PDB file of C-alpha atoms in Angstrom:
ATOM      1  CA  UNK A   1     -49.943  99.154  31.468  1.00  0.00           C
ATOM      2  CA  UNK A   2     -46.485  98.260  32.156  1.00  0.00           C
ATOM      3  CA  UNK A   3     -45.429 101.498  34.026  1.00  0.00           C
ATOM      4  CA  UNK A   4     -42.497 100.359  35.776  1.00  0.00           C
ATOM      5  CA  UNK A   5     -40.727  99.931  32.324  1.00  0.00           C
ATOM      6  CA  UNK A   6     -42.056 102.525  30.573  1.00  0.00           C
ATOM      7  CA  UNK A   7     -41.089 105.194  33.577  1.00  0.00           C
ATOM      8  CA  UNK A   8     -37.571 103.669  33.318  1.00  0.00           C
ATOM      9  CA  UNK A   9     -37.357 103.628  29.449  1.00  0.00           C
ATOM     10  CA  UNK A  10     -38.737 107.561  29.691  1.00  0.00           C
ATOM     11  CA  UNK A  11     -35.741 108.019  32.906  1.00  0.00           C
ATOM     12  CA  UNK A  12     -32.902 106.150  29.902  1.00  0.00           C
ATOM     13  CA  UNK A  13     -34.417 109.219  27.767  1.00  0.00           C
ATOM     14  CA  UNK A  14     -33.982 111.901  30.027  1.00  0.00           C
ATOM     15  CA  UNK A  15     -37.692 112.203  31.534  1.00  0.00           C
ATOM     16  CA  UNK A  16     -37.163 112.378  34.865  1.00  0.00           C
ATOM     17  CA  UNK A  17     -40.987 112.463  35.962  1.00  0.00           C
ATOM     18  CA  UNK A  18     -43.873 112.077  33.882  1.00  0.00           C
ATOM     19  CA  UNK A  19     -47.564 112.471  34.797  1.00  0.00           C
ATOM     20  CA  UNK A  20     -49.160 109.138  34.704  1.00  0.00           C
ATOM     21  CA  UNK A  21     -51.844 110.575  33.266  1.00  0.00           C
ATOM     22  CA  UNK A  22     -50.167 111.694  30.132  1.00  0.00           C
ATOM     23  CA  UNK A  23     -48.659 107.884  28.774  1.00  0.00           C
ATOM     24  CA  UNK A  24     -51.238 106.789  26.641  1.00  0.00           C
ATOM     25  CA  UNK A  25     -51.690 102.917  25.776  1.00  0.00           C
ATOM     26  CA  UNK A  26     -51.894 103.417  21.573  1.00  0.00           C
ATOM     27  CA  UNK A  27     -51.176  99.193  20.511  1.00  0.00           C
ATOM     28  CA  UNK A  28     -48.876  96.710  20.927  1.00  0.00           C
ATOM     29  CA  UNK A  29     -46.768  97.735  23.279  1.00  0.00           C
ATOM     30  CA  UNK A  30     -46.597 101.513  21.829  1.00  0.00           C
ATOM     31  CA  UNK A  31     -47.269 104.204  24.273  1.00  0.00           C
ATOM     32  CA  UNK A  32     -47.433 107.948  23.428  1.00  0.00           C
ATOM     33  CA  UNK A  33     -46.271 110.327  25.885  1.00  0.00           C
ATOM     34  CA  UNK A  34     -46.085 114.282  26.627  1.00  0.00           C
ATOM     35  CA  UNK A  35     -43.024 115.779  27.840  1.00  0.00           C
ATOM     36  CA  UNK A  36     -44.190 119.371  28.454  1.00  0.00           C
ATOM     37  CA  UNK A  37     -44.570 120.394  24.720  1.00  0.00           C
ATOM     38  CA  UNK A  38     -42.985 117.442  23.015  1.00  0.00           C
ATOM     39  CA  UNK A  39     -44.233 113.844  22.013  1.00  0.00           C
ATOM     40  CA  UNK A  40     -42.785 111.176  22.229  1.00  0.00           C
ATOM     41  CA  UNK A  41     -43.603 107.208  21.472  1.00  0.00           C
ATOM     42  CA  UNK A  42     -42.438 104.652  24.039  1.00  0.00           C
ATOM     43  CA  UNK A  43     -42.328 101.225  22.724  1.00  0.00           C
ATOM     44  CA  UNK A  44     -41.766  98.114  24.730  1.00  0.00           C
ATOM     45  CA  UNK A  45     -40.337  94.467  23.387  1.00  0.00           C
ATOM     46  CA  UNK A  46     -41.347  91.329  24.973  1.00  0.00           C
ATOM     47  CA  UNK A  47     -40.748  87.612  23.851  1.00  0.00           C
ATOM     48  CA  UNK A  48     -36.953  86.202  23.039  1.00  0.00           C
ATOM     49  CA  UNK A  49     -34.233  88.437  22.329  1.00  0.00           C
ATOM     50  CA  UNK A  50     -36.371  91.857  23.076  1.00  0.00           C
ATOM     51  CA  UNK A  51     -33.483  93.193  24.130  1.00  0.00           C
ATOM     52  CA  UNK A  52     -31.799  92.601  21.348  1.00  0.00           C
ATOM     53  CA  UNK A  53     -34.775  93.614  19.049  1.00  0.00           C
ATOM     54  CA  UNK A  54     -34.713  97.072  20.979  1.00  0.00           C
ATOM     55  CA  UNK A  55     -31.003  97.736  20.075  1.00  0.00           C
ATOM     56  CA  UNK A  56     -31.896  97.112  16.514  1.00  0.00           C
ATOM     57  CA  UNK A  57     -34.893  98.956  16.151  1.00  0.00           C
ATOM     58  CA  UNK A  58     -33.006 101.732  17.908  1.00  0.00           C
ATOM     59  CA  UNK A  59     -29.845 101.530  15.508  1.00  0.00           C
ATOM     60  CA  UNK A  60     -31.850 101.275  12.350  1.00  0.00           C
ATOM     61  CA  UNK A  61     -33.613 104.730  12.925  1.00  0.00           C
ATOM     62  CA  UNK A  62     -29.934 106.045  14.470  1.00  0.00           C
ATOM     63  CA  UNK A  63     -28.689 105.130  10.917  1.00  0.00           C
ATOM     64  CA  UNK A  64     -31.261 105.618   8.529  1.00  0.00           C
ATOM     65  CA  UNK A  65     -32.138 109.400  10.274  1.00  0.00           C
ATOM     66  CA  UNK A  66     -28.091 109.857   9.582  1.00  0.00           C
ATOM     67  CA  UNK A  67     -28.798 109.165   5.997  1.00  0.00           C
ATOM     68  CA  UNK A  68     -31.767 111.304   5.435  1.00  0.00           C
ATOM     69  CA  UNK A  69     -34.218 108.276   5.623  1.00  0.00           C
ATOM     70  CA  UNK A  70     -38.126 109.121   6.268  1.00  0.00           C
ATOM     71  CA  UNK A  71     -37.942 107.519   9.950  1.00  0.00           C
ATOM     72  CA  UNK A  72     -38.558 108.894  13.669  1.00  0.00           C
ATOM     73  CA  UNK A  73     -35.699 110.394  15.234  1.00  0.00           C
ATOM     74  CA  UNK A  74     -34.547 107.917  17.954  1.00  0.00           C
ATOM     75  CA  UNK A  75     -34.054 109.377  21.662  1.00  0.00           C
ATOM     76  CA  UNK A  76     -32.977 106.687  23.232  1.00  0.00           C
ATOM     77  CA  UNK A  77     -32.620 102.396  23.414  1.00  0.00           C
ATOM     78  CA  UNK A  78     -33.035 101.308  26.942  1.00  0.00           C
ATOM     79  CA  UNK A  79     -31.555  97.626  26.675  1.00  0.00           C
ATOM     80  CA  UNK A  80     -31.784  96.522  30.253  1.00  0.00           C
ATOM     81  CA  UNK A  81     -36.113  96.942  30.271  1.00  0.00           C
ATOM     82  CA  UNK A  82     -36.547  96.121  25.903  1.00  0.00           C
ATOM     83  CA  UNK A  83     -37.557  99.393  25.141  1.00  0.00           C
ATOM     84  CA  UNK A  84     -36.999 102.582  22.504  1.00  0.00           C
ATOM     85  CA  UNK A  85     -37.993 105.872  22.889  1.00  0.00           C
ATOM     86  CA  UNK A  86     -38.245 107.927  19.829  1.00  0.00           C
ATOM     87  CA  UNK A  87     -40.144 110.908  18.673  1.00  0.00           C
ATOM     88  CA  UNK A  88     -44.143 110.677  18.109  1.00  0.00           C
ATOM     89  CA  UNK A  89     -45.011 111.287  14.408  1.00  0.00           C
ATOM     90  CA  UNK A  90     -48.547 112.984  14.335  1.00  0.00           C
ATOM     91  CA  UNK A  91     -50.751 112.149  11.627  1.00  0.00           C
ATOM     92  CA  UNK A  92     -53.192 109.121  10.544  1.00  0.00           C
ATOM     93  CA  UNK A  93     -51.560 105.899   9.241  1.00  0.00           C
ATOM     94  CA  UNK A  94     -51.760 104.688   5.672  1.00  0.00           C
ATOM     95  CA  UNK A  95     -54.396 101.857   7.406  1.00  0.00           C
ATOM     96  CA  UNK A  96     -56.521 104.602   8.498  1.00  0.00           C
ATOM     97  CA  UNK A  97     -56.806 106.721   5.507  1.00  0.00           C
ATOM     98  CA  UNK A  98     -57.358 103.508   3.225  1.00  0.00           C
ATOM     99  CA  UNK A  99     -60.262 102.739   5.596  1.00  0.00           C
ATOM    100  CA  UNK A 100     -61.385 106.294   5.084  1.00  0.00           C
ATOM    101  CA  UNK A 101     -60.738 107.657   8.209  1.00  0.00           C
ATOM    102  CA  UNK A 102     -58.544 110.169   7.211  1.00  0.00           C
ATOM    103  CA  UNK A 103     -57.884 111.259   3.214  1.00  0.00           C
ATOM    104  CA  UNK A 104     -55.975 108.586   0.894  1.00  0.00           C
ATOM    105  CA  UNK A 105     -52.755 109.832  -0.158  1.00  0.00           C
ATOM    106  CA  UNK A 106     -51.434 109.502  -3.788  1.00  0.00           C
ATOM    107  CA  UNK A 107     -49.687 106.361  -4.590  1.00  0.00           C
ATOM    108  CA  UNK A 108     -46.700 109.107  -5.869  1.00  0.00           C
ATOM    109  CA  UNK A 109     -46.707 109.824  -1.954  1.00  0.00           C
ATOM    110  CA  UNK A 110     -46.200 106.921  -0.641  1.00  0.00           C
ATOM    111  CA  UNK A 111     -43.523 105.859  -3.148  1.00  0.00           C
ATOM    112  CA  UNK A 112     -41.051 108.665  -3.218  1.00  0.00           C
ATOM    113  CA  UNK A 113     -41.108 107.722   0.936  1.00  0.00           C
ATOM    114  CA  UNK A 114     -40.534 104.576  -0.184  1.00  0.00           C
ATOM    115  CA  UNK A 115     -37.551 104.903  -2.843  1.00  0.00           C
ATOM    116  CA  UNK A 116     -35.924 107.633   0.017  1.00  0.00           C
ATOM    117  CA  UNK A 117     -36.140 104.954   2.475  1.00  0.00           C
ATOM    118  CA  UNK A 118     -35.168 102.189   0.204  1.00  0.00           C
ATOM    119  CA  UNK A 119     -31.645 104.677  -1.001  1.00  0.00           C
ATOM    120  CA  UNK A 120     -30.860 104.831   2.471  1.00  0.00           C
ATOM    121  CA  UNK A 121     -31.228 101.123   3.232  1.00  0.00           C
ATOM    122  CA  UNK A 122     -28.946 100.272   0.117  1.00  0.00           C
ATOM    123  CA  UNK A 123     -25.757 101.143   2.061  1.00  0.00           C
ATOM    124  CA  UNK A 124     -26.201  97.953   3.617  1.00  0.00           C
ATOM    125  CA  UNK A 125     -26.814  96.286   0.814  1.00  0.00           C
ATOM    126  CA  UNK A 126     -23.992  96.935  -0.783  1.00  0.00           C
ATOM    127  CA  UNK A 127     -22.176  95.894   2.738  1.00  0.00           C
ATOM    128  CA  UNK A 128     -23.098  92.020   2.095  1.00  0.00           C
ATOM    129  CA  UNK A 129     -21.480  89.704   0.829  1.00  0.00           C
ATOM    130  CA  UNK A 130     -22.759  89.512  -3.371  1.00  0.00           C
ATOM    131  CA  UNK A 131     -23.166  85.477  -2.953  1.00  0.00           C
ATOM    132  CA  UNK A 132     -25.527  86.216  -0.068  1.00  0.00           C
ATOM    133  CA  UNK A 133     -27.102  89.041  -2.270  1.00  0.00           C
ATOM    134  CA  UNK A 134     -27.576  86.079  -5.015  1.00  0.00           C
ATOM    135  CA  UNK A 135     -28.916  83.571  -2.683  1.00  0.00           C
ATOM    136  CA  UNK A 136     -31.458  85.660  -1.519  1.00  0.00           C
ATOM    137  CA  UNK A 137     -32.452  86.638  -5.012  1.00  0.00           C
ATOM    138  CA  UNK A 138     -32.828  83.386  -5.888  1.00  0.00           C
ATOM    139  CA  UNK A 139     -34.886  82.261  -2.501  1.00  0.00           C
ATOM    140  CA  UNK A 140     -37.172  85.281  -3.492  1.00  0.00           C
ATOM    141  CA  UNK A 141     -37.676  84.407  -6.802  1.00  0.00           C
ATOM    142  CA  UNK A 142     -38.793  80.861  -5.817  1.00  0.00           C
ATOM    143  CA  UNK A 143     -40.794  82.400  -3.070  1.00  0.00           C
ATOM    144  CA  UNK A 144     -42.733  84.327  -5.646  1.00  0.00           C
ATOM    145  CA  UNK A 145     -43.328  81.583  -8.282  1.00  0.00           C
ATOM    146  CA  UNK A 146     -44.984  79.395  -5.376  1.00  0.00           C
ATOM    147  CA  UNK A 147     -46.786  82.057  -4.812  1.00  0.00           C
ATOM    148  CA  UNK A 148     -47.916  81.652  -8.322  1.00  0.00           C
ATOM    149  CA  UNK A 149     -48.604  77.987  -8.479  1.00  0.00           C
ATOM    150  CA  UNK A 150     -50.546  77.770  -5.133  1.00  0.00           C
ATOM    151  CA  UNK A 151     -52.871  80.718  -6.481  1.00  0.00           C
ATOM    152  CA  UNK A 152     -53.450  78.307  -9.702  1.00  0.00           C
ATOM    153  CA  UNK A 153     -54.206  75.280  -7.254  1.00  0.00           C
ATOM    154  CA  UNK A 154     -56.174  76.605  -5.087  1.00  0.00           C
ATOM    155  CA  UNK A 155     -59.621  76.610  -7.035  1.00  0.00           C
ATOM    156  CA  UNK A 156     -60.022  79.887  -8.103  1.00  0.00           C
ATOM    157  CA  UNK A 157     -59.614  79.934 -11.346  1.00  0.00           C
ATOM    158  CA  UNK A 158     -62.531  77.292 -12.846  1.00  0.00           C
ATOM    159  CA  UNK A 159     -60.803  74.033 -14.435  1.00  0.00           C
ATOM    160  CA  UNK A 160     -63.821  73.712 -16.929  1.00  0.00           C
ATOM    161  CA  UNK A 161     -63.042  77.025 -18.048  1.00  0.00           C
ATOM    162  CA  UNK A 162     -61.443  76.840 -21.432  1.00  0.00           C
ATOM    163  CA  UNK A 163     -59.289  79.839 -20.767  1.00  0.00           C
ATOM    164  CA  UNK A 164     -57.810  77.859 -17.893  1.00  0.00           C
ATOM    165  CA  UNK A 165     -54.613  77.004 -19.139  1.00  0.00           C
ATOM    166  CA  UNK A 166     -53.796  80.592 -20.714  1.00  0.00           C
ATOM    167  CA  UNK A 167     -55.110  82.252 -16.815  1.00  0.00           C
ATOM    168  CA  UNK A 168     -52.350  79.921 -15.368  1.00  0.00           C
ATOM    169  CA  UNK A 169     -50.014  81.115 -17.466  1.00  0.00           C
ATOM    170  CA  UNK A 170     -50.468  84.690 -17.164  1.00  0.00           C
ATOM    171  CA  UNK A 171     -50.502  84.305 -13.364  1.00  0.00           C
ATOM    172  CA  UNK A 172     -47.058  82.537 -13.976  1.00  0.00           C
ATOM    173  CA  UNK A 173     -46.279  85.548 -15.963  1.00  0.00           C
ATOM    174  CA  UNK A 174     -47.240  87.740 -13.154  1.00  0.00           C
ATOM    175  CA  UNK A 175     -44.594  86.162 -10.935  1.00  0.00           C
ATOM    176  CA  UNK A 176     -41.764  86.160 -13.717  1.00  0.00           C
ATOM    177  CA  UNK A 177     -42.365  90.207 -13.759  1.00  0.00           C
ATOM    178  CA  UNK A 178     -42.368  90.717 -10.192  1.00  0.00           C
ATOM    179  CA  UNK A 179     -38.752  88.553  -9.870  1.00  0.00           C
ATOM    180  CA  UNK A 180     -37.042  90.724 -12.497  1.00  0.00           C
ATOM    181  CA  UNK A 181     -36.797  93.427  -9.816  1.00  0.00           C
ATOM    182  CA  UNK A 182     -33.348  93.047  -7.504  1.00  0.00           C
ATOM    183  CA  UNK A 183     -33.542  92.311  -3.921  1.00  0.00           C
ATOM    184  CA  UNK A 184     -33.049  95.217  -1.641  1.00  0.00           C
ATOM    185  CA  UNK A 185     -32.816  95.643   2.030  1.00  0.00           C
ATOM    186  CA  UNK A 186     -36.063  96.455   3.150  1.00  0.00           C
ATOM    187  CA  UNK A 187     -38.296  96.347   6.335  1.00  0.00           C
ATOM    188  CA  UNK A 188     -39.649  93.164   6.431  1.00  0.00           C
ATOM    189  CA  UNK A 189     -42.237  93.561   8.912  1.00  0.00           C
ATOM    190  CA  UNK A 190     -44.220  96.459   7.536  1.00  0.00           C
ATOM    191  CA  UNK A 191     -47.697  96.758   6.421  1.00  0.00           C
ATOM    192  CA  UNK A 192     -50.151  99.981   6.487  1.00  0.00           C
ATOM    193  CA  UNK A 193     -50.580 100.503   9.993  1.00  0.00           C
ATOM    194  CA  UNK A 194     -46.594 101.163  10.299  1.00  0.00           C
ATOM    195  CA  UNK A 195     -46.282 104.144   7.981  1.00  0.00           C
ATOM    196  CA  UNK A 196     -47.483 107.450   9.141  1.00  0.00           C
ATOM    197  CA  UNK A 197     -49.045 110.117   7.185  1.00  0.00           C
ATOM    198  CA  UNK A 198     -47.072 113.092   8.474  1.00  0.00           C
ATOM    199  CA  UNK A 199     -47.624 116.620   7.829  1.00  0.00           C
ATOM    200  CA  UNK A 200     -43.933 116.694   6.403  1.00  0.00           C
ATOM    201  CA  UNK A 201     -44.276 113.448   4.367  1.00  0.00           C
ATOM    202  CA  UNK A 202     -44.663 109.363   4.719  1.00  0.00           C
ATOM    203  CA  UNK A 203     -42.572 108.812   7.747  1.00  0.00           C
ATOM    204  CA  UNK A 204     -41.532 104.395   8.231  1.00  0.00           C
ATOM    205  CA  UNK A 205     -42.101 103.475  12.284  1.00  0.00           C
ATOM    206  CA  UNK A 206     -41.518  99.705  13.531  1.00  0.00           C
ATOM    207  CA  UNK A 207     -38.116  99.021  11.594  1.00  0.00           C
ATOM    208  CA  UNK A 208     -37.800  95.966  14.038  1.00  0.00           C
ATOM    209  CA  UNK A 209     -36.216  93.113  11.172  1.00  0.00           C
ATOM    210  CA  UNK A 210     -34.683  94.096   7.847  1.00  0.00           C
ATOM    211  CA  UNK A 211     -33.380  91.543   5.256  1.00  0.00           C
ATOM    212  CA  UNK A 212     -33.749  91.345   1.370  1.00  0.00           C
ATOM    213  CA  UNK A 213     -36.406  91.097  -0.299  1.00  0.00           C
ATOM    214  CA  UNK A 214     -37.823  92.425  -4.398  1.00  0.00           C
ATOM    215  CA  UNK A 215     -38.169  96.123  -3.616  1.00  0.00           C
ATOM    216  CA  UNK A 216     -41.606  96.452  -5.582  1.00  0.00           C
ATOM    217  CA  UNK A 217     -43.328  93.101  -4.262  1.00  0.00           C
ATOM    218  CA  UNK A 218     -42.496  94.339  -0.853  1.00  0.00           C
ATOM    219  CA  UNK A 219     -44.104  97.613  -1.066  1.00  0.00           C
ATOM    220  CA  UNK A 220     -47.082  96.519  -2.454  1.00  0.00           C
ATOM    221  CA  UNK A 221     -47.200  93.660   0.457  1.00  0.00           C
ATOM    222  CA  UNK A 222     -46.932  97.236   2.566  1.00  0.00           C
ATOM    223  CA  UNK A 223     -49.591  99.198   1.002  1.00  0.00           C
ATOM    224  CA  UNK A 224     -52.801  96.640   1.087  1.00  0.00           C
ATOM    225  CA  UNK A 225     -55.242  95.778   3.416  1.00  0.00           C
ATOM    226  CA  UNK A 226     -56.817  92.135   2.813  1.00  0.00           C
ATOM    227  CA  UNK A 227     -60.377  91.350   2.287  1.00  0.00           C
ATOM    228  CA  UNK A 228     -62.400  90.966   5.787  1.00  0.00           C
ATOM    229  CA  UNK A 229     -64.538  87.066   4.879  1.00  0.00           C
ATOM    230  CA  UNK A 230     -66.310  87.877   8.081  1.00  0.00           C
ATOM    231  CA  UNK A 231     -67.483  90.958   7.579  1.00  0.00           C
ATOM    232  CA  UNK A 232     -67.609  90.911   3.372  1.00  0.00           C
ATOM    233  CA  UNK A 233     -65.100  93.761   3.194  1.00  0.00           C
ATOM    234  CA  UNK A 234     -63.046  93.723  -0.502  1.00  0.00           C
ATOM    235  CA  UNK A 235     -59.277  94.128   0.025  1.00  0.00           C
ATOM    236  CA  UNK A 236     -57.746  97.391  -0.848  1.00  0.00           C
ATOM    237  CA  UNK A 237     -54.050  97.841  -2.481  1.00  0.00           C
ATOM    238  CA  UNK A 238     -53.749 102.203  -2.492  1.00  0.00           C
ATOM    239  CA  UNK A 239     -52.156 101.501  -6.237  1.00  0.00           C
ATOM    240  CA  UNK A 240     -55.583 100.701  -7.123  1.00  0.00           C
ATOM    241  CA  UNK A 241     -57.168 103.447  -9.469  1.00  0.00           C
ATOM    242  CA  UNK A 242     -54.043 104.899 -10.333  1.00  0.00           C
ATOM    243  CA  UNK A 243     -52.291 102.506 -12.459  1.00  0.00           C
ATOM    244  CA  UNK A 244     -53.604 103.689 -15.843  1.00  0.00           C
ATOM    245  CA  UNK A 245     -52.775 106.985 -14.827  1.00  0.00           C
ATOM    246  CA  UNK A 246     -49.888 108.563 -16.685  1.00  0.00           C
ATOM    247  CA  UNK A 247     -49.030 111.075 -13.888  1.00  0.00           C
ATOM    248  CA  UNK A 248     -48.253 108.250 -11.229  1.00  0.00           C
ATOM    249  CA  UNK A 249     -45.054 106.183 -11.272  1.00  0.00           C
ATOM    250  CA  UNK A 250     -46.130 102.754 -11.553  1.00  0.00           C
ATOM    251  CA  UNK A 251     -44.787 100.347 -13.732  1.00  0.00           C
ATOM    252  CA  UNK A 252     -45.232  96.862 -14.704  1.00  0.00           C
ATOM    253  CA  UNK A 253     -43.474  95.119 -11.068  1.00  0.00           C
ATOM    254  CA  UNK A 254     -45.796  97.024  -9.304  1.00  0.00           C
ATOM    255  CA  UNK A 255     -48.831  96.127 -10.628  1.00  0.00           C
ATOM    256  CA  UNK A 256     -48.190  92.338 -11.634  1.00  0.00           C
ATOM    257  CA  UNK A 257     -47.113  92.538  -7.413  1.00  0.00           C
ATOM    258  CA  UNK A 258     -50.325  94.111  -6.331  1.00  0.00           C
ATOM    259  CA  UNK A 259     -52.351  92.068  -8.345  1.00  0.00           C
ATOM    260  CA  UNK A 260     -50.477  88.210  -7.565  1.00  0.00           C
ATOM    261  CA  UNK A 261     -50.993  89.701  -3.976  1.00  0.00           C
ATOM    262  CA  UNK A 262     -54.533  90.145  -4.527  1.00  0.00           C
ATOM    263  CA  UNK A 263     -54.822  86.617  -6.024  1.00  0.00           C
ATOM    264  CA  UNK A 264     -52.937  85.492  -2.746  1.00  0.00           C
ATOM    265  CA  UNK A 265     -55.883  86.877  -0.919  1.00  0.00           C
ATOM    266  CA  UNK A 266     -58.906  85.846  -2.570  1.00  0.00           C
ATOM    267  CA  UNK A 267     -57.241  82.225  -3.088  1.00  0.00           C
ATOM    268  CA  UNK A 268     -57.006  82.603   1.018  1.00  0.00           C
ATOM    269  CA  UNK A 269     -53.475  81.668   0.897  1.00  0.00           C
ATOM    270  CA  UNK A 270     -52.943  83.149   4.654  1.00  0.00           C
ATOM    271  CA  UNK A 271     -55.973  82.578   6.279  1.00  0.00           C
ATOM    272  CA  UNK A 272     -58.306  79.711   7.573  1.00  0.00           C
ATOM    273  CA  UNK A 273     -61.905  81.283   6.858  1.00  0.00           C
ATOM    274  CA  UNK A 274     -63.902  80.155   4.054  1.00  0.00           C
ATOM    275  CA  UNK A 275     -63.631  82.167   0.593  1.00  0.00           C
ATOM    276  CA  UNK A 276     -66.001  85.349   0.102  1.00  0.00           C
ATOM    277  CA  UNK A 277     -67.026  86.746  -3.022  1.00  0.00           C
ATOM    278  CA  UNK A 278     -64.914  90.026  -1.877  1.00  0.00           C
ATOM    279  CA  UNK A 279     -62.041  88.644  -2.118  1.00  0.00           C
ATOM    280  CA  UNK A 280     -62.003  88.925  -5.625  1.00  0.00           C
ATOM    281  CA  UNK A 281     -63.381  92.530  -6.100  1.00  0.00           C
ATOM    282  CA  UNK A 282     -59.800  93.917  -5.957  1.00  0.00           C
ATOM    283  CA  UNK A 283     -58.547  91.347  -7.984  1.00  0.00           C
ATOM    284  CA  UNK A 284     -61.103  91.974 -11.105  1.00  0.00           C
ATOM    285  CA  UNK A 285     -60.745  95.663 -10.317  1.00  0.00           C
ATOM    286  CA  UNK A 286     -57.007  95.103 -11.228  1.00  0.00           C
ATOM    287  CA  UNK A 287     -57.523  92.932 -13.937  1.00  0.00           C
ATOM    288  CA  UNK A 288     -59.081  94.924 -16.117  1.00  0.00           C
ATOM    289  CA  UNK A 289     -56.861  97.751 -15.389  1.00  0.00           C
ATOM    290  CA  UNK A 290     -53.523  95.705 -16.269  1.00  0.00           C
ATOM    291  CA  UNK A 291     -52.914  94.771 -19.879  1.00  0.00           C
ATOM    292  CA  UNK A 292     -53.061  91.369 -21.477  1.00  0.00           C
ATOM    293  CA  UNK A 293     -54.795  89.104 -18.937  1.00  0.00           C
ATOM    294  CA  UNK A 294     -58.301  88.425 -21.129  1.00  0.00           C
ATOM    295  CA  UNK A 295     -57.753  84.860 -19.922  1.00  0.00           C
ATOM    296  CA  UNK A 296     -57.429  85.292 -15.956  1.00  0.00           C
ATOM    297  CA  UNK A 297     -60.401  87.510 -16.225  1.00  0.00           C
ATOM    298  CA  UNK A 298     -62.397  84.859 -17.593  1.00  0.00           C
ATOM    299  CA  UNK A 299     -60.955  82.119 -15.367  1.00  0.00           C
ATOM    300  CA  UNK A 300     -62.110  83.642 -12.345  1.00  0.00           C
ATOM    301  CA  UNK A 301     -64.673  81.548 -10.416  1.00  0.00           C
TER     302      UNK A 301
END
């Protein structure tokens, strides 16, 4: 553990002494401490610029917590040793309850967090310049279509198939629905383990990097868990189940994002192991819950 900085971090927040025996080691550089009746999370930042990356972290929450935003309250940036202190958010993450070790939340959960988060971020949005705004639309777009294109070259759809040609263009379609949505700022480095299921709500931890990105395509990137090769586990994206549901607010970006994800996955886009039938159980599972995509169904290898 690396006390030293996490006693002076705790001494930048107004803990004077601390029990050794009550900082707890949680991941990555995250350490959960008790202050007489209060929790608290200690993280630490190593590598170039930490200290840098602390003030960040630190001002996001500062300014999103101003604005209402579902995020930690901060207690304190300590520049000099990298590290934040901030309030501890009890509850299971959205990783946890998707791999059943805690109950799976409604996809309307998740995204009102989301959209809360996302109205809070927009101030700085609307802060850049509208050229950059365009640019990045534009890079995200074209980030999206190759997306698209490597998922149609990467064998999984099977070029005997006579439905080939009509799959690749409804994956293509896929990609022109999910860059109709506007680029937001969002929190580019989250995925399921960084948002908390609190007893008052979702609540956003780890708001290290923000930039722009399509608001939908993001959160879907944020609420799935890939498929395991090794171990045969399907991937899991917690809009699954609930997008023929009436109640739930999904619409069309959200599931053509889940699902080109999904494609990503099974195609192995990101990863060096060998394919595995699972990767495509969450892709046929949201198949033939999405409309129009006969073809891609029956393209699948």
């Amino acid at each position: 553990m690396n006390a030293p900085r996490v006693r002076a971090a705790l001494h930048a927040a107004g803990v004077s002494s601390v029990d050794p025996a009550r900082i707890e080691h949680i991941a990555r550089g995250t350490y959960r401490v008790r202050d007489g009746s209060r929790m608290l999370a200690c993280k630490l930042f190593d590598g170039p610029r930490a200290g840098d990356r602390a003030r960040t972290e630190g001002a996001a929450y500062g300014a999103l917590a101003a604005r209402d935003a579902p995020v930690p309250r901060l207690v304190a940036v300590d520049e000099a040793n990298a590290a934040i202190v901030r309030e501890w958010v009890d509850g299971p993450t959205l990783a946890q309850a998707m791999r059943r070790e805690a109950d799976r939340p409604a996809w309307s959960f998740v995204a009102s967090a989301w959209d809360a988060l996302l109205r809070a971020l927009d101030a700085w949005t609307e802060a850049l310049d509208p050229a950059r705004v365009d640019r990045a639309q534009r890079l995200r777009q074209s980030e999206v279509s190759a997306v698209a294109e490597s998922v149609i070259g990467s064998g999984l759809l099977r070029s005997e198939s006579s439905s080939w040609e009509a799959a690749a263009g409804e994956i293509r379609q896929l990609a022109d629905i999910i860059s109709s949505g506007r680029v937001r700022t969002v929190p580019l480095d989250l995925n399921p383990g960084n948002l908390v299921l609190g007893r008052d709500g979702v609540v956003f931890v780890d708001l290290e990097a923000l930039g722009l990105d399509i608001a939908e395509w993001s959160l879907c990137k944020a609420t799935m868990l890939p498929h395991d090769p090794r171990s045969g586990k399907a991937g899991q994206s917690l809009v699954a189940g609930e997008v023929d549901d009436s109640r739930s607010n999904v619409n069309a970006r959200i599931v053509a994002s889940a699902l080109l994800l999904a494609l990503a996955d099974a195609a192995g886009l990101w990863r060096s192991e060998p394919a595995h039938p699972a990767g495509q159980t969450l892709v046929r599972e949201l198949t033939a819950r999405a409309p129009n995509l006969r073809h891609l169904a029956a393209a699948l290898v």
